[in-house]
Amino acid sequence: MTAPSPDAAELPARALIGRIARTYLAPRWKGLTVAMLAAVCVAILSSALVSILKPAVNDLMVNHKAAALLSIPAAIAAMAIGRGLAQIIQASLINRIGNAVVGDVQVQLFGKLVRADLAHLRTQHSGAYVSSVLYDAGLIREAATSGVINYTQHFLTVVGAIWVMVAADPYLSLTLIVAAPLSTSIMRRFSKRTTKAAKGAMVETSALSTAIMESLDGVRVVKIENREAYEEARVAEVVQRRQDFLVKGANARARAAPATETLMTIITAGVIAYAGWRSQSGHMSVGAFVAFLGGLGVASQSLRQIANLQTVMAEGMSAARRLFVALDVEPEIGDAPGATVLARGEGLIGFEQVGFAYAGGPATLTDISFSVARGQTVALVGPSGGGKTTLLNLIPRFYDATEGRVTIDGTDIRAVTLSSLRDQIALVTQEPFLFDDTIRANIAYARPDASQAEIEQAARNAAAHDFITTLPKGYDTLVGEAGARLSGGQRQRIAIARAFLKNAPILLLDEATSALDTESEALVQAALARLMDGRTTILIAHRLSTVRGADRIYVIDKGQVVEQGDHTALIAQRGLYARLAQRQDLEAEDAA
Ligand code: ADP
């Protein structure tokens, strides 16, 4: 269904750079241009500082020109100051632009994530997203900014240094014809190794965040089974694998520098021999000799930096590849072209020969047809795994039916805008989710503009007002702070208050399976009864008490409606429902 686009995964490096440039760098072209100009200045001044060695040595040392005593040191100082300033401008712009790029990537990735299809989110662990948002974004920054600009600077510096060397002695420069391909091939070899290691490290980084999140999500299981040591070992293993890759990458990088340096020094030795011979035979001035060596030194230093940048680029490229793969996943569930706004209506729900299968799987629902009239309550019951949750998920289009259609007030829900559809629906789940925010914000989540009076009314309806006011900060209590103090029933009543405030005509309810204490249970049940009053309700029922109150009951088994009717009629049928009811009665008796 929502398979990642293969395009970004196979994009060649040049196209990747192009896309990074278009997406993140183009909007910041002014700052980048200045940074680039600064980089060019640095490169030119570095070469100039080397080329001045020739007159410095010749005029001061050999020819003893008095005027040069002042002019040459002054020129050197001026150029050094200029270069320093340019370096500062370059660095500060790179930092500013780089961090802005990180911010862009993070916001963009999260925006994509929060809008992604449920089907897509279910196929990937959230740890992978977290590592991408936190870690990959930084790698892309490095490649996009310091990578590109420093690369340019060092490349130009090498060009400048070569020019200095050629100017100093064209014959001697022929040695470069040997040196250049040699050093390039060395850098290539190392960059291949670092790229491989970078890829591995990224996979393991994502595995690490997944492992950590998993252990924290399942912390109660971990504790009760005494598996802390096992989890520790599991994470240690991932950490070890990640470290191996990081060390491999760092080693390749560390070796690249001495390898180029050694090569350049050996070349220098050769140059010295040849230059010494030419100088002794009077073909080369001392100044030219010094300038040549200086140029060689600067060139090798810049080559070393380029070798380092190769890794930065390689890491950034594989991070960018992952980023673009993630960004290119288009949600399948969205507004159809020409989608209309679903007006608030009666809240009639219709299922017409609905079939559904999860991606590539067997049919989970087949030929479901029924309708729910305005204000009616329909209960879905049946064995676990029968398809009740799946059916409920089709109504707000968490998933789209693969066959048939679901309608609200006679309109196919795929023909209306998602937001107008979801505006008509309130959802209360088994384990209500509260955000780490105030109780007020949690109730007003769907309507942030709600007044205090409206919020309080909703809380009263949900039998939550009383306990909220006993909290030290009342409605301003942070759920996180109060987390330990809020009982399951209280959390549920906050969620019910949220639904009251939304005041949607359709209510979807996934009844909590775990029993609350009797008093809390009674409060929750009463609140739910008030909430359901006047709304079209479809609920997944686990309790006989709830089921009895429903207008109609559908027994769902293996993806099909196998029985339907009200409680009395279904008991009389002596089928699956009667058996389920009997079992619950027995359990209730046991419990009593
Ligand atoms: P119920 O709510 O009645 O317990 P569900 O609707 O949760 O049943 O599940 C129905 C079937 O669909 C089960 O066989 C379940 O394994 C499968 N299923 C549920 N969610 C997914 C999913 N995201 N991907 C694939 N299969 C799923």
Coordinates of C-alpha atoms in Angstrom, one line a residue, residues 15-588:
A15 CA 20.6 14.0 -7.8
L16 CA 20.5 13.8 -4.0
I17 CA 22.8 16.9 -3.8
G18 CA 20.5 18.6 -6.3
R19 CA 17.5 17.9 -4.2
I20 CA 19.1 19.0 -1.0
A21 CA 20.2 22.2 -2.7
R22 CA 16.7 22.9 -4.0
T23 CA 14.9 22.0 -0.8
Y24 CA 17.1 23.4 1.9
L25 CA 19.7 25.6 0.4
A26 CA 17.9 27.5 -2.3
P27 CA 15.7 29.4 0.2
R28 CA 18.9 30.6 1.9
W29 CA 20.8 31.5 -1.2
K30 CA 21.8 35.0 0.1
G31 CA 23.6 33.7 3.2
L32 CA 25.1 30.9 1.2
T33 CA 26.4 33.2 -1.4
V34 CA 28.1 35.3 1.2
A35 CA 29.5 32.2 2.8
M36 CA 30.7 30.9 -0.5
L37 CA 32.4 34.3 -1.3
A38 CA 34.0 34.2 2.1
A39 CA 35.2 30.6 1.2
V40 CA 36.6 31.9 -2.1
C41 CA 38.4 34.8 -0.2
V42 CA 39.9 32.3 2.2
A43 CA 41.1 30.1 -0.6
I44 CA 42.6 33.1 -2.6
L45 CA 44.3 34.6 0.5
S46 CA 45.7 31.2 1.5
S47 CA 47.3 30.9 -1.9
A48 CA 48.4 34.5 -1.9
L49 CA 50.1 34.0 1.5
V50 CA 52.1 31.2 0.0
S51 CA 53.0 33.0 -3.2
I52 CA 54.3 36.0 -1.3
L53 CA 57.0 33.6 0.0
K54 CA 58.8 33.9 -3.3
P55 CA 59.4 37.8 -3.2
A56 CA 59.8 37.5 0.6
V57 CA 62.8 35.2 0.3
N58 CA 64.2 36.7 -2.9
D59 CA 63.9 40.4 -1.9
L60 CA 64.7 40.1 1.8
M61 CA 67.2 37.3 2.0
V62 CA 68.8 37.1 -1.4
N63 CA 68.7 40.6 -2.8
H64 CA 68.5 42.6 0.5
K65 CA 66.0 45.2 -0.7
A66 CA 65.4 47.7 2.1
A67 CA 61.8 48.7 1.0
A68 CA 60.7 45.1 1.2
L69 CA 61.5 45.0 5.0
L70 CA 58.2 46.9 5.6
S71 CA 56.0 46.2 2.6
I72 CA 56.2 42.4 2.7
P73 CA 55.5 41.8 6.4
A74 CA 52.7 44.4 6.1
A75 CA 51.2 42.6 3.1
I76 CA 51.4 39.3 5.0
A77 CA 49.7 40.8 8.1
A78 CA 46.9 42.4 6.0
M79 CA 46.2 39.2 4.1
A80 CA 46.2 37.2 7.4
I81 CA 43.7 39.6 8.9
G82 CA 41.5 39.4 5.8
R83 CA 41.6 35.7 5.8
G84 CA 40.8 35.5 9.5
L85 CA 37.8 37.7 9.0
A86 CA 36.6 35.7 6.0
Q87 CA 37.0 32.5 8.0
I88 CA 34.8 33.9 10.8
I89 CA 32.1 35.0 8.4
Q90 CA 32.2 31.7 6.7
A91 CA 32.0 29.7 9.9
S92 CA 29.2 31.8 11.5
L93 CA 27.1 31.6 8.3
I94 CA 27.6 27.9 8.0
N95 CA 26.5 27.5 11.6
R96 CA 23.4 29.6 11.2
I97 CA 22.3 28.0 7.9
G98 CA 23.3 24.5 9.0
N99 CA 21.1 24.6 12.1
A100 CA 18.2 26.2 10.2
V101 CA 18.5 23.2 7.8
V102 CA 18.3 20.8 10.7
G103 CA 15.2 22.6 11.9
D104 CA 13.6 22.3 8.5
V105 CA 14.4 18.7 8.2
Q106 CA 13.0 17.9 11.6
V107 CA 9.8 19.9 11.2
Q108 CA 9.2 18.5 7.7
L109 CA 9.8 14.9 8.9
F110 CA 7.5 15.3 11.9
G111 CA 4.9 16.9 9.7
K112 CA 5.0 13.9 7.4
L113 CA 5.0 11.5 10.3
V114 CA 2.0 13.0 12.0
R115 CA 0.0 12.9 8.7
A116 CA 1.1 9.5 7.7
D117 CA -1.4 6.7 7.2
L118 CA -2.0 4.4 10.2
A119 CA -1.1 1.5 8.0
H120 CA 2.3 3.0 7.3
L121 CA 3.0 4.0 10.9
R122 CA 2.2 0.5 12.0
T123 CA 4.8 -1.0 9.7
Q124 CA 7.7 0.9 11.2
H125 CA 8.9 1.3 14.8
S126 CA 8.7 4.8 16.1
G127 CA 12.4 4.4 17.2
A128 CA 13.4 4.6 13.5
Y129 CA 11.6 7.9 13.2
V130 CA 13.1 9.3 16.3
S131 CA 16.6 8.5 15.2
S132 CA 15.9 10.0 11.8
V133 CA 14.5 13.2 13.3
L134 CA 17.3 13.6 15.8
Y135 CA 20.4 12.0 14.1
D136 CA 20.0 12.0 10.4
A137 CA 19.0 15.7 10.4
G138 CA 22.4 16.6 11.9
L139 CA 24.3 14.5 9.3
I140 CA 22.4 16.3 6.5
R141 CA 23.4 19.6 8.0
E142 CA 27.0 18.7 7.9
A143 CA 26.9 17.6 4.3
A144 CA 24.6 20.5 3.1
T145 CA 26.6 23.3 4.6
S146 CA 30.1 22.7 5.9
G147 CA 30.4 19.9 3.4
V148 CA 29.5 22.0 0.4
I149 CA 31.2 25.3 1.4
N150 CA 34.4 23.9 3.0
Y151 CA 34.7 21.5 0.1
T152 CA 34.7 24.5 -2.2
Q153 CA 37.2 26.4 -0.1
H154 CA 39.6 23.5 0.1
F155 CA 39.2 22.7 -3.6
L156 CA 39.9 26.3 -4.6
T157 CA 42.9 26.3 -2.2
V158 CA 44.3 23.3 -3.9
V159 CA 43.8 25.0 -7.3
G160 CA 45.4 28.2 -5.9
A161 CA 48.3 26.3 -4.5
I162 CA 48.9 24.5 -7.8
W163 CA 48.9 27.8 -9.5
V164 CA 51.5 29.1 -7.1
M165 CA 53.6 26.0 -7.7
V166 CA 53.3 26.3 -11.5
A167 CA 54.2 30.0 -11.3
A168 CA 57.2 29.1 -9.1
D169 CA 58.5 26.4 -11.5
P170 CA 56.4 24.9 -14.3
Y171 CA 58.7 21.9 -14.8
L172 CA 58.6 21.0 -11.1
S173 CA 54.8 21.1 -11.3
L174 CA 54.9 18.2 -13.6
T175 CA 55.4 16.1 -10.5
L176 CA 51.8 16.9 -9.6
I177 CA 50.6 14.9 -12.6
V178 CA 51.9 11.9 -10.7
A179 CA 50.7 13.0 -7.3
A180 CA 47.2 14.1 -8.1
P181 CA 45.8 10.8 -9.4
L182 CA 47.6 8.9 -6.6
S183 CA 46.1 10.9 -3.8
T184 CA 42.6 10.9 -5.4
S185 CA 42.6 7.1 -5.6
I186 CA 43.7 6.9 -2.0
M187 CA 40.8 9.2 -1.0
R188 CA 38.3 7.1 -3.1
R189 CA 39.3 4.0 -1.3
F190 CA 38.8 5.4 2.1
S191 CA 35.6 7.1 1.2
K192 CA 34.1 3.8 0.1
R193 CA 34.9 2.3 3.5
T194 CA 33.6 5.2 5.4
T195 CA 30.4 5.2 3.4
K196 CA 29.8 1.6 4.2
A197 CA 30.5 2.1 7.9
A198 CA 28.2 5.2 7.9
K199 CA 25.3 3.3 6.5
G200 CA 25.8 0.5 9.1
A201 CA 26.0 3.0 11.9
M202 CA 22.8 4.6 10.9
V203 CA 20.9 1.3 10.8
E204 CA 22.2 0.6 14.2
T205 CA 21.3 4.0 15.5
S206 CA 17.8 3.4 14.5
A207 CA 17.9 -0.1 16.1
L208 CA 19.2 1.5 19.3
S209 CA 16.4 4.0 19.6
T210 CA 13.9 1.2 18.8
A211 CA 15.4 -1.1 21.5
I212 CA 15.4 1.7 24.1
M213 CA 11.8 2.7 23.3
E214 CA 10.6 -0.9 23.3
S215 CA 12.1 -1.6 26.8
L216 CA 10.5 1.6 28.1
D217 CA 7.1 0.9 26.6
G218 CA 7.1 -2.6 28.0
V219 CA 8.8 -1.6 31.3
R220 CA 6.2 -3.4 33.4
V221 CA 6.7 -6.7 31.5
V222 CA 10.4 -6.3 31.8
K223 CA 10.2 -5.8 35.6
I224 CA 7.7 -8.5 36.4
E225 CA 9.7 -11.0 34.4
N226 CA 13.0 -9.9 35.9
R227 CA 14.4 -9.3 32.5
E228 CA 16.3 -6.1 33.1
A229 CA 19.6 -7.8 32.6
Y230 CA 18.4 -9.3 29.4
E231 CA 17.2 -6.0 28.1
E232 CA 20.5 -4.5 29.1
A233 CA 22.4 -7.1 27.2
R234 CA 20.1 -6.7 24.2
V235 CA 20.8 -2.9 24.1
A236 CA 24.5 -3.5 24.8
E237 CA 24.6 -5.7 21.7
V238 CA 23.1 -3.0 19.5
V239 CA 25.4 -0.4 21.1
Q240 CA 28.4 -2.7 20.3
R241 CA 27.4 -3.2 16.7
R242 CA 26.9 0.5 16.3
Q243 CA 30.2 1.2 17.9
D244 CA 31.9 -1.3 15.6
F245 CA 30.6 0.6 12.6
L246 CA 31.5 4.0 14.1
V247 CA 35.0 2.8 14.9
K248 CA 35.4 1.4 11.4
G249 CA 34.3 4.7 10.0
A250 CA 36.5 6.7 12.2
N251 CA 39.4 4.4 11.5
A252 CA 39.0 4.7 7.8
R253 CA 38.8 8.5 8.2
A254 CA 41.8 8.6 10.5
R255 CA 43.8 6.5 8.0
A256 CA 42.8 8.6 5.1
A257 CA 44.6 11.7 6.6
P258 CA 48.0 10.1 7.3
A259 CA 47.9 8.2 4.0
T260 CA 47.5 11.4 2.0
E261 CA 50.0 13.2 4.3
T262 CA 52.6 10.5 3.9
L263 CA 52.2 10.5 0.2
M264 CA 52.5 14.2 0.0
T265 CA 55.7 14.1 2.2
I266 CA 57.3 11.5 0.0
I267 CA 56.5 13.7 -3.0
T268 CA 58.0 16.6 -1.2
A269 CA 61.2 14.6 -0.6
G270 CA 61.3 14.0 -4.3
V271 CA 60.6 17.6 -5.1
I272 CA 63.4 18.8 -2.8
A273 CA 65.9 16.5 -4.5
Y274 CA 64.9 17.7 -7.9
A275 CA 64.6 21.4 -6.9
G276 CA 67.9 21.3 -5.1
W277 CA 69.5 20.1 -8.3
R278 CA 67.8 22.8 -10.4
S279 CA 68.7 25.4 -7.8
Q280 CA 72.3 24.3 -7.7
S281 CA 72.5 24.5 -11.5
G282 CA 71.1 28.0 -11.3
H283 CA 67.7 27.3 -12.8
M284 CA 65.6 28.1 -9.8
S285 CA 65.7 31.0 -7.3
V286 CA 65.6 30.3 -3.6
G287 CA 62.3 32.2 -3.4
A288 CA 60.7 30.1 -6.0
F289 CA 61.9 27.0 -4.2
V290 CA 60.4 28.1 -0.9
A291 CA 57.1 29.2 -2.6
F292 CA 56.9 25.8 -4.3
L293 CA 57.3 23.9 -1.0
G294 CA 54.8 26.3 0.6
G295 CA 52.3 25.6 -2.1
L296 CA 52.8 21.9 -1.7
G297 CA 52.3 22.2 2.0
V298 CA 49.1 24.1 1.6
A299 CA 47.8 21.8 -1.1
S300 CA 48.4 18.7 1.0
Q301 CA 46.7 20.3 4.0
S302 CA 43.7 21.1 1.9
L303 CA 43.7 17.6 0.4
R304 CA 43.7 16.2 3.9
Q305 CA 40.6 18.3 4.7
I306 CA 38.9 17.1 1.5
A307 CA 39.6 13.5 2.5
N308 CA 37.8 14.2 5.8
L309 CA 34.9 15.9 4.0
Q310 CA 34.5 12.9 1.8
T311 CA 33.1 11.1 4.9
V312 CA 31.0 14.0 5.9
M313 CA 29.5 14.0 2.5
A314 CA 29.1 10.2 2.4
E315 CA 27.3 10.2 5.8
G316 CA 25.1 13.1 4.8
M317 CA 24.2 11.4 1.5
S318 CA 23.0 8.3 3.1
A319 CA 21.1 10.3 5.7
A320 CA 19.5 12.3 3.0
R321 CA 18.6 9.2 1.1
R322 CA 16.8 7.9 4.1
L323 CA 15.2 11.3 4.7
F324 CA 13.8 11.6 1.2
V325 CA 12.5 8.0 1.2
A326 CA 10.6 8.9 4.3
L327 CA 9.4 12.2 2.9
D328 CA 8.3 10.7 -0.3
V329 CA 5.7 8.4 1.2
E330 CA 2.4 9.9 0.3
P331 CA -0.5 9.1 2.5
E332 CA -3.1 7.1 0.6
I333 CA -5.9 8.3 2.8
G334 CA -6.7 11.9 2.0
D335 CA -9.1 14.2 0.3
A336 CA -10.2 12.9 -3.0
P337 CA -10.2 15.5 -5.8
G338 CA -13.3 17.5 -5.5
A339 CA -14.0 16.3 -2.0
T340 CA -16.9 18.1 -0.4
V341 CA -17.4 19.2 3.2
L342 CA -19.6 16.8 5.2
A343 CA -22.1 19.0 6.9
R344 CA -23.2 18.2 10.4
G345 CA -26.2 16.1 9.8
E346 CA -28.2 13.3 11.4
G347 CA -25.3 11.0 11.9
L348 CA -26.7 8.0 10.0
I349 CA -24.0 5.4 9.4
G350 CA -24.2 2.9 6.6
F351 CA -22.0 -0.1 5.8
E352 CA -22.7 -1.4 2.2
Q353 CA -21.1 -4.8 1.4
V354 CA -17.9 -3.6 3.1
G355 CA -14.8 -5.8 2.8
F356 CA -11.4 -5.1 4.1
A357 CA -7.9 -6.6 4.1
Y358 CA -4.7 -5.3 5.7
A359 CA -2.0 -4.7 3.1
G360 CA -1.3 -8.0 1.3
G361 CA -3.1 -10.0 3.9
P362 CA -6.3 -12.2 3.8
A363 CA -9.7 -10.6 4.2
T364 CA -10.3 -9.3 7.7
L365 CA -13.8 -8.2 7.0
T366 CA -16.2 -9.6 4.4
D367 CA -19.5 -8.4 3.2
I368 CA -20.5 -6.3 6.1
S369 CA -23.8 -4.5 5.6
F370 CA -25.8 -2.7 8.2
S371 CA -27.0 0.8 9.0
V372 CA -27.3 2.7 12.2
A373 CA -30.1 5.2 12.5
R374 CA -29.8 8.6 14.2
G375 CA -29.2 8.4 17.9
Q376 CA -29.2 4.7 17.9
T377 CA -26.6 2.6 19.8
V378 CA -25.1 -0.4 18.0
A379 CA -23.0 -2.8 20.0
L380 CA -20.3 -5.0 18.3
V381 CA -19.5 -8.1 20.2
G382 CA -17.7 -11.3 19.3
P383 CA -14.5 -13.2 20.0
S384 CA -11.2 -11.3 20.0
G385 CA -9.6 -11.0 16.6
G386 CA -13.0 -11.1 14.9
G387 CA -12.6 -7.7 13.3
K388 CA -14.5 -5.3 15.6
T389 CA -11.7 -2.8 15.9
T390 CA -11.0 -2.9 12.2
L391 CA -14.6 -2.2 11.5
L392 CA -14.7 0.8 13.9
N393 CA -11.5 2.1 12.3
L394 CA -13.1 2.3 8.9
I395 CA -15.6 5.0 10.0
P396 CA -13.1 7.8 10.6
R397 CA -11.1 6.5 7.7
F398 CA -8.1 5.3 9.7
Y399 CA -8.2 2.7 7.0
D400 CA -10.2 2.7 3.8
A401 CA -12.6 -0.2 3.0
T402 CA -11.1 -2.3 0.2
E403 CA -14.6 -3.3 -1.0
G404 CA -18.0 -1.7 -0.8
R405 CA -18.5 1.6 0.9
V406 CA -19.2 3.3 4.2
T407 CA -21.6 6.2 4.2
I408 CA -22.6 8.9 6.6
D409 CA -26.0 10.5 6.0
G410 CA -26.0 8.6 2.6
T411 CA -22.6 10.1 1.4
D412 CA -19.6 7.9 0.7
I413 CA -17.1 9.0 3.3
R414 CA -14.4 8.9 0.7
A415 CA -16.1 11.7 -1.2
V416 CA -15.9 14.2 1.7
T417 CA -12.9 16.0 3.2
L418 CA -11.1 14.1 5.9
S419 CA -11.3 16.9 8.4
S420 CA -15.0 17.5 7.9
L421 CA -15.6 13.7 8.3
R422 CA -13.5 13.6 11.5
D423 CA -15.3 16.7 12.9
Q424 CA -18.5 14.6 13.0
I425 CA -16.9 11.8 15.0
A426 CA -15.8 11.5 18.7
L427 CA -13.7 8.6 19.7
V428 CA -13.2 7.2 23.2
T429 CA -10.7 4.3 23.3
Q430 CA -10.1 1.6 25.8
E431 CA -7.0 3.2 27.3
P432 CA -7.6 6.9 26.8
F433 CA -4.6 8.8 25.8
L434 CA -3.7 12.0 27.6
F435 CA -1.1 14.4 26.4
D436 CA 1.6 15.8 28.7
D437 CA -0.2 19.0 29.1
T438 CA -2.8 20.5 31.5
I439 CA -6.1 18.8 32.1
R440 CA -7.8 21.8 30.6
A441 CA -5.7 21.4 27.4
N442 CA -6.5 17.7 27.3
I443 CA -10.2 18.3 27.5
A444 CA -10.1 21.1 25.0
Y445 CA -7.8 19.2 22.6
A446 CA -10.4 19.2 19.8
R447 CA -11.5 22.7 20.5
P448 CA -8.6 24.8 21.8
D449 CA -10.8 27.9 21.6
A450 CA -13.4 26.5 24.1
S451 CA -14.3 28.8 27.0
Q452 CA -13.6 27.8 30.6
A453 CA -17.4 27.5 31.1
E454 CA -17.7 25.1 28.2
I455 CA -14.8 23.0 29.5
E456 CA -16.3 22.9 33.0
Q457 CA -19.6 21.9 31.6
A458 CA -18.1 19.1 29.6
A459 CA -16.2 17.9 32.7
R460 CA -19.4 18.0 34.8
N461 CA -21.1 15.9 32.2
A462 CA -18.3 13.5 32.3
A463 CA -18.4 13.3 36.1
A464 CA -14.8 14.7 36.1
H465 CA -15.3 18.2 37.5
D466 CA -15.4 17.1 41.1
F467 CA -12.1 15.3 41.1
I468 CA -10.4 17.9 39.0
T469 CA -11.3 20.7 41.4
T470 CA -9.7 18.6 44.3
L471 CA -6.4 18.6 42.5
P472 CA -4.0 21.4 43.8
K473 CA -4.0 23.3 40.5
G474 CA -7.4 22.2 39.3
Y475 CA -7.8 22.4 35.6
D476 CA -4.3 23.7 35.3
T477 CA -2.8 20.5 36.7
L478 CA -0.3 19.0 34.4
V479 CA -1.3 15.5 33.5
G480 CA 2.4 14.4 33.7
E481 CA 2.6 15.7 37.3
A482 CA -0.7 14.2 38.2
G483 CA -0.1 11.1 36.1
A484 CA 0.6 9.0 39.2
R485 CA -2.4 10.4 40.9
L486 CA -4.9 10.0 38.1
S487 CA -6.6 6.6 38.2
G488 CA -7.7 4.7 35.2
G489 CA -11.3 5.8 35.8
Q490 CA -10.3 9.5 36.1
R491 CA -8.3 9.3 32.8
Q492 CA -11.3 7.8 31.2
R493 CA -13.6 10.6 32.4
I494 CA -11.2 13.2 31.1
A495 CA -11.4 11.5 27.7
I496 CA -15.2 11.4 28.0
A497 CA -15.1 15.1 28.8
R498 CA -13.1 15.7 25.6
A499 CA -15.8 13.9 23.6
F500 CA -18.5 15.9 25.3
L501 CA -16.8 19.1 24.4
K502 CA -16.4 18.0 20.8
N503 CA -20.1 17.3 20.7
A504 CA -20.0 15.3 17.5
P505 CA -23.2 13.5 16.3
I506 CA -21.3 10.2 15.9
L507 CA -19.6 8.5 18.8
L508 CA -17.2 5.5 18.5
L509 CA -16.5 3.8 21.7
D510 CA -14.1 1.0 22.5
E511 CA -15.1 -0.1 25.9
A512 CA -12.4 -0.7 28.4
T513 CA -11.8 -4.4 29.0
S514 CA -10.2 -4.0 32.4
A515 CA -12.7 -3.5 35.2
L516 CA -12.5 -0.3 37.3
D517 CA -13.4 -0.2 40.9
T518 CA -17.1 -0.3 41.5
E519 CA -17.5 3.4 42.3
S520 CA -15.4 4.6 39.4
E521 CA -17.1 2.1 37.1
A522 CA -20.5 3.5 38.0
L523 CA -19.3 7.0 37.3
V524 CA -17.8 6.1 34.0
Q525 CA -20.9 4.1 32.9
A526 CA -23.2 7.0 33.9
A527 CA -21.0 9.5 32.0
L528 CA -20.9 7.3 28.9
A529 CA -24.7 6.9 29.0
R530 CA -25.0 10.7 29.1
L531 CA -22.5 11.0 26.2
M532 CA -24.3 8.4 24.1
D533 CA -27.7 10.1 24.6
G534 CA -28.8 11.6 21.3
R535 CA -25.7 10.5 19.4
T536 CA -25.3 7.7 16.9
T537 CA -23.1 5.3 18.7
I538 CA -21.1 2.3 17.6
L539 CA -19.4 0.6 20.4
I540 CA -17.2 -2.4 20.9
A541 CA -18.8 -3.9 24.0
H542 CA -17.2 -6.2 26.5
R543 CA -19.8 -6.1 29.2
L544 CA -23.2 -7.5 29.3
S545 CA -24.6 -4.4 31.0
T546 CA -23.5 -2.2 28.0
V547 CA -24.7 -4.8 25.5
R548 CA -28.1 -5.1 27.0
G549 CA -28.7 -1.3 26.7
A550 CA -27.9 -1.3 22.9
D551 CA -30.6 -0.9 20.3
R552 CA -29.0 -3.5 18.2
I553 CA -26.2 -6.0 18.5
Y554 CA -24.0 -7.4 15.8
V555 CA -22.0 -10.4 16.6
I556 CA -18.8 -10.4 14.5
D557 CA -16.8 -13.5 14.0
K558 CA -14.0 -14.1 11.5
G559 CA -14.8 -10.8 9.8
Q560 CA -18.4 -11.4 9.3
V561 CA -21.7 -10.5 10.9
V562 CA -22.8 -13.9 12.2
E563 CA -25.8 -12.9 14.3
Q564 CA -27.8 -9.8 14.9
G565 CA -30.7 -8.6 16.9
D566 CA -31.3 -7.3 20.5
H567 CA -30.2 -9.0 23.6
T568 CA -33.4 -11.0 24.2
A569 CA -33.6 -12.2 20.6
L570 CA -30.0 -13.2 20.4
I571 CA -30.2 -15.1 23.7
A572 CA -33.2 -16.9 22.2
Q573 CA -31.2 -17.9 19.1
R574 CA -28.9 -19.9 21.4
G575 CA -25.9 -19.2 19.1
L576 CA -22.5 -17.6 19.6
Y577 CA -24.0 -14.7 21.4
A578 CA -25.8 -16.8 23.9
R579 CA -22.6 -18.8 24.6
L580 CA -20.6 -15.6 25.1
A581 CA -23.3 -14.2 27.4
Q582 CA -23.4 -17.3 29.4
R583 CA -19.6 -17.3 29.8
Q584 CA -19.7 -13.7 31.0
D585 CA -22.5 -14.4 33.4
L586 CA -20.5 -17.3 34.9
E587 CA -17.4 -15.0 35.2
A588 CA -19.5 -12.4 36.9

